[in-house]
Structure formats: C-alpha cells, structure tokens
PDB file of C-alpha atoms in Angstrom:
ATOM      1  CA  MET A   1      52.784  80.529  49.731  1.00  0.00           C
ATOM      2  CA  ARG A   2      54.738  82.091  52.580  1.00  0.00           C
ATOM      3  CA  THR A   3      54.881  85.790  52.865  1.00  0.00           C
ATOM      4  CA  HIS A   4      58.066  87.809  53.227  1.00  0.00           C
ATOM      5  CA  ARG A   5      57.018  88.727  56.757  1.00  0.00           C
ATOM      6  CA  GLU A   6      56.855  85.115  57.981  1.00  0.00           C
ATOM      7  CA  ARG A   7      60.393  84.363  56.799  1.00  0.00           C
ATOM      8  CA  ASP A   8      61.881  87.349  58.693  1.00  0.00           C
ATOM      9  CA  ARG A   9      60.247  86.570  62.026  1.00  0.00           C
ATOM     10  CA  GLY A  10      63.242  84.661  63.511  1.00  0.00           C
ATOM     11  CA  GLN A  11      65.806  87.158  62.258  1.00  0.00           C
ATOM     12  CA  VAL A  12      64.757  89.789  64.769  1.00  0.00           C
ATOM     13  CA  ALA A  13      65.241  87.357  67.667  1.00  0.00           C
ATOM     14  CA  LEU A  14      68.771  86.490  66.511  1.00  0.00           C
ATOM     15  CA  GLU A  15      69.719  90.144  66.131  1.00  0.00           C
ATOM     16  CA  TYR A  16      68.354  90.880  69.601  1.00  0.00           C
ATOM     17  CA  ILE A  17      70.406  88.057  71.172  1.00  0.00           C
ATOM     18  CA  GLY A  18      73.572  89.345  69.505  1.00  0.00           C
ATOM     19  CA  PHE A  19      72.905  92.894  70.660  1.00  0.00           C
ATOM     20  CA  VAL A  20      72.241  91.795  74.252  1.00  0.00           C
ATOM     21  CA  ALA A  21      75.565  89.916  74.330  1.00  0.00           C
ATOM     22  CA  ILE A  22      77.421  93.043  73.221  1.00  0.00           C
ATOM     23  CA  LEU A  23      75.596  95.136  75.839  1.00  0.00           C
ATOM     24  CA  LEU A  24      76.549  92.671  78.587  1.00  0.00           C
ATOM     25  CA  LEU A  25      80.185  92.750  77.510  1.00  0.00           C
ATOM     26  CA  VAL A  26      80.252  96.556  77.529  1.00  0.00           C
ATOM     27  CA  GLY A  27      78.541  96.584  80.935  1.00  0.00           C
ATOM     28  CA  LEU A  28      81.090  94.184  82.434  1.00  0.00           C
ATOM     29  CA  ALA A  29      83.940  96.252  81.012  1.00  0.00           C
ATOM     30  CA  ALA A  30      82.494  99.396  82.638  1.00  0.00           C
ATOM     31  CA  ILE A  31      82.127  97.618  85.983  1.00  0.00           C
ATOM     32  CA  GLN A  32      85.695  96.282  85.718  1.00  0.00           C
ATOM     33  CA  LEU A  33      86.983  99.796  85.100  1.00  0.00           C
ATOM     34  CA  GLY A  34      85.143 101.005  88.210  1.00  0.00           C
ATOM     35  CA  VAL A  35      86.563  98.179  90.338  1.00  0.00           C
ATOM     36  CA  ALA A  36      90.086  98.977  89.117  1.00  0.00           C
ATOM     37  CA  ALA A  37      89.651 102.672  89.967  1.00  0.00           C
ATOM     38  CA  TYR A  38      88.311 101.719  93.413  1.00  0.00           C
ATOM     39  CA  ALA A  39      91.352  99.480  94.032  1.00  0.00           C
ATOM     40  CA  VAL A  40      93.734 102.319  93.124  1.00  0.00           C
ATOM     41  CA  ASN A  41      91.836 104.705  95.408  1.00  0.00           C
ATOM     42  CA  GLN A  42      91.939 102.242  98.299  1.00  0.00           C
ATOM     43  CA  ALA A  43      95.696 101.687  97.850  1.00  0.00           C
ATOM     44  CA  GLY A  44      96.240 105.447  98.158  1.00  0.00           C
ATOM     45  CA  THR A  45      94.046 105.633 101.246  1.00  0.00           C
ATOM     46  CA  GLY A  46      95.948 102.786 102.908  1.00  0.00           C
ATOM     47  CA  ALA A  47      99.330 104.326 102.120  1.00  0.00           C
ATOM     48  CA  ARG A  48      98.280 107.678 103.599  1.00  0.00           C
ATOM     49  CA  ALA A  49      96.901 106.038 106.760  1.00  0.00           C
ATOM     50  CA  ALA A  50     100.074 103.998 107.307  1.00  0.00           C
ATOM     51  CA  ALA A  51     102.370 106.988 106.746  1.00  0.00           C
ATOM     52  CA  ARG A  52     100.231 109.147 109.015  1.00  0.00           C
ATOM     53  CA  ALA A  53     100.368 106.554 111.819  1.00  0.00           C
ATOM     54  CA  ALA A  54     104.148 106.283 111.471  1.00  0.00           C
ATOM     55  CA  SER A  55     104.564 110.062 111.565  1.00  0.00           C
ATOM     56  CA  LEU A  56     102.870 110.572 114.940  1.00  0.00           C
ATOM     57  CA  ASP A  57     104.711 111.307 118.172  1.00  0.00           C
ATOM     58  CA  GLU A  58     105.559 108.546 120.605  1.00  0.00           C
ATOM     59  CA  PRO A  59     102.502 107.804 122.776  1.00  0.00           C
ATOM     60  CA  ARG A  60     102.272 109.046 126.321  1.00  0.00           C
ATOM     61  CA  ALA A  61     102.582 106.633 129.219  1.00  0.00           C
ATOM     62  CA  GLY A  62      99.747 104.111 129.188  1.00  0.00           C
ATOM     63  CA  GLU A  63      98.654 104.827 125.612  1.00  0.00           C
ATOM     64  CA  PRO A  64      99.071 102.146 122.952  1.00  0.00           C
ATOM     65  CA  LYS A  65     101.636 102.639 120.188  1.00  0.00           C
ATOM     66  CA  LEU A  66     100.095 102.841 116.716  1.00  0.00           C
ATOM     67  CA  ASP A  67     101.153 100.162 114.235  1.00  0.00           C
ATOM     68  CA  PRO A  68     101.459 101.737 110.751  1.00  0.00           C
ATOM     69  CA  VAL A  69     100.951  98.406 108.952  1.00  0.00           C
ATOM     70  CA  ALA A  70      97.772  97.719 110.935  1.00  0.00           C
ATOM     71  CA  ALA A  71      96.534 101.284 110.273  1.00  0.00           C
ATOM     72  CA  GLY A  72      97.157 100.935 106.525  1.00  0.00           C
ATOM     73  CA  THR A  73      95.474  97.534 106.400  1.00  0.00           C
ATOM     74  CA  ALA A  74      92.449  98.775 108.364  1.00  0.00           C
ATOM     75  CA  ALA A  75      92.004 101.744 106.005  1.00  0.00           C
ATOM     76  CA  VAL A  76      91.560  99.463 102.956  1.00  0.00           C
ATOM     77  CA  SER A  77      88.488  97.336 102.249  1.00  0.00           C
ATOM     78  CA  GLY A  78      89.236  93.852 103.543  1.00  0.00           C
ATOM     79  CA  TRP A  79      88.244  92.034 100.353  1.00  0.00           C
ATOM     80  CA  LEU A  80      91.111  93.757  98.508  1.00  0.00           C
ATOM     81  CA  LYS A  81      93.759  92.139 100.759  1.00  0.00           C
ATOM     82  CA  PRO A  82      96.304  94.987 100.836  1.00  0.00           C
ATOM     83  CA  ASP A  83     100.060  94.505 101.221  1.00  0.00           C
ATOM     84  CA  VAL A  84     101.387  97.343 103.407  1.00  0.00           C
ATOM     85  CA  SER A  85     105.128  97.865 103.726  1.00  0.00           C
ATOM     86  CA  PRO A  86     107.508 100.626 104.795  1.00  0.00           C
ATOM     87  CA  ALA A  87     109.248 102.333 101.883  1.00  0.00           C
ATOM     88  CA  GLY A  88     111.852 104.079 103.969  1.00  0.00           C
ATOM     89  CA  SER A  89     111.537 106.294 106.995  1.00  0.00           C
ATOM     90  CA  GLY A  90     114.512 108.528 107.210  1.00  0.00           C
ATOM     91  CA  GLY A  91     115.058 111.866 108.829  1.00  0.00           C
ATOM     92  CA  GLY A  92     111.847 113.726 109.376  1.00  0.00           C
ATOM     93  CA  GLU A  93     109.598 111.649 107.101  1.00  0.00           C
ATOM     94  CA  ALA A  94     107.665 108.385 107.160  1.00  0.00           C
ATOM     95  CA  THR A  95     106.988 106.631 103.837  1.00  0.00           C
ATOM     96  CA  TYR A  96     104.735 103.603 103.263  1.00  0.00           C
ATOM     97  CA  THR A  97     103.657 101.691 100.164  1.00  0.00           C
ATOM     98  CA  VAL A  98     100.419  99.740  99.686  1.00  0.00           C
ATOM     99  CA  THR A  99      99.911  97.220  96.889  1.00  0.00           C
ATOM    100  CA  VAL A 100      96.466  95.840  96.036  1.00  0.00           C
ATOM    101  CA  THR A 101      95.651  93.136  93.492  1.00  0.00           C
ATOM    102  CA  ILE A 102      92.919  94.374  91.145  1.00  0.00           C
ATOM    103  CA  PRO A 103      90.023  91.883  91.343  1.00  0.00           C
ATOM    104  CA  SER A 104      88.345  90.645  88.177  1.00  0.00           C
ATOM    105  CA  VAL A 105      84.568  90.778  87.725  1.00  0.00           C
ATOM    106  CA  ILE A 106      84.712  89.127  84.309  1.00  0.00           C
ATOM    107  CA  PRO A 107      83.956  85.391  84.523  1.00  0.00           C
ATOM    108  CA  GLY A 108      86.906  83.189  83.628  1.00  0.00           C
ATOM    109  CA  LEU A 109      89.577  85.794  84.393  1.00  0.00           C
ATOM    110  CA  PRO A 110      91.449  85.361  87.691  1.00  0.00           C
ATOM    111  CA  ASP A 111      92.061  88.151  90.199  1.00  0.00           C
ATOM    112  CA  GLY A 112      95.259  89.911  89.236  1.00  0.00           C
ATOM    113  CA  PHE A 113      94.643  89.501  85.503  1.00  0.00           C
ATOM    114  CA  PHE A 114      94.432  93.290  85.286  1.00  0.00           C
ATOM    115  CA  GLY A 115      97.547  93.772  87.448  1.00  0.00           C
ATOM    116  CA  THR A 116      98.065  95.500  90.762  1.00  0.00           C
ATOM    117  CA  ALA A 117      97.615  99.002  92.105  1.00  0.00           C
ATOM    118  CA  THR A 118     100.542 100.425  94.062  1.00  0.00           C
ATOM    119  CA  ARG A 119     100.546 103.740  95.861  1.00  0.00           C
ATOM    120  CA  THR A 120     103.167 105.344  98.114  1.00  0.00           C
ATOM    121  CA  SER A 121     102.659 108.134 100.620  1.00  0.00           C
ATOM    122  CA  THR A 122     105.101 110.236 102.630  1.00  0.00           C
ATOM    123  CA  MET A 123     104.188 112.236 105.721  1.00  0.00           C
ATOM    124  CA  PRO A 124     106.413 114.555 107.750  1.00  0.00           C
ATOM    125  CA  LYS A 125     107.086 113.351 111.276  1.00  0.00           C
ATOM    126  CA  LEU A 126     105.720 115.588 113.994  1.00  0.00           C
ATOM    127  CA  GLN A 127     108.286 117.700 115.778  1.00  0.00           C
ATOM    128  CA  PRO A 128     108.653 116.943 119.500  1.00  0.00           C
ATOM    129  CA  HIS A 129     107.214 119.600 121.809  1.00  0.00           C
ATOM    130  CA  ASN A 130     109.677 121.235 124.188  1.00  0.00           C
TER     131      ASN A 130
END
C-alpha cells in the first residue's frame, strides 16, 4: 500500500514550477518599468542638450557652429533612437522636443507597445556681449 507521502511527492514540483513562472513575470515587469523610466530620463536629457546648443551665441571665426539636433541625438543612448525636433525658437528662447520609443523587454511584445516618451526643454538664449 502506498503511503500518503509518496502520493504528494510530485505536487511540490508542480507548485514550484508555478511559483517560478510568477516570479519571472514579476521580474520582467520590474525590468520593463526600469527601461521605461530610463527612456523618459534620456528623452529629457536629449531635449535639454538640444535646447542648450541652440541657445548658445554664434561661434567665433573658425569655430564650428553647434547643431542642436546632433547635440540632442548625441546626448541620448543610441539604442533608443531619439527623434529630436525644434518646438519653436522665438524671441529670447530656444525650445526642443525629443521623442523616444519605449523598448519592450517582454518576449512577444514589439518595441513601442508601451508607447513613447516625449520631453520638451526651453533654454534662454545668451545675450550678446557688447
């Protein structure tokens, strides 16, 4: 006759497999949240860099002119593929917007499934020295 203990031996393995699956899902969700926060942070960094480059004085003779779009793109991690665009530069201000597609770390979900991160930054233009 089989004992009660022998019949329950496989039950523990099944419960463990179910628990591990839930832990993996929670872990992926936490990582996805971190990646989304990183994308938002990088969009803000790119917008500030682009606006800052656009707000600078005209370069002196022989110095290269800064490209705000290139500065905003360079400030963001390349794998995020930022879209940098002017959002209006009028009067004494320079405004730029950066949009980044939030990548997905969850298998089966395409990049952009969780949307995009858009940040805008405005910097005052430097006053010319007299």
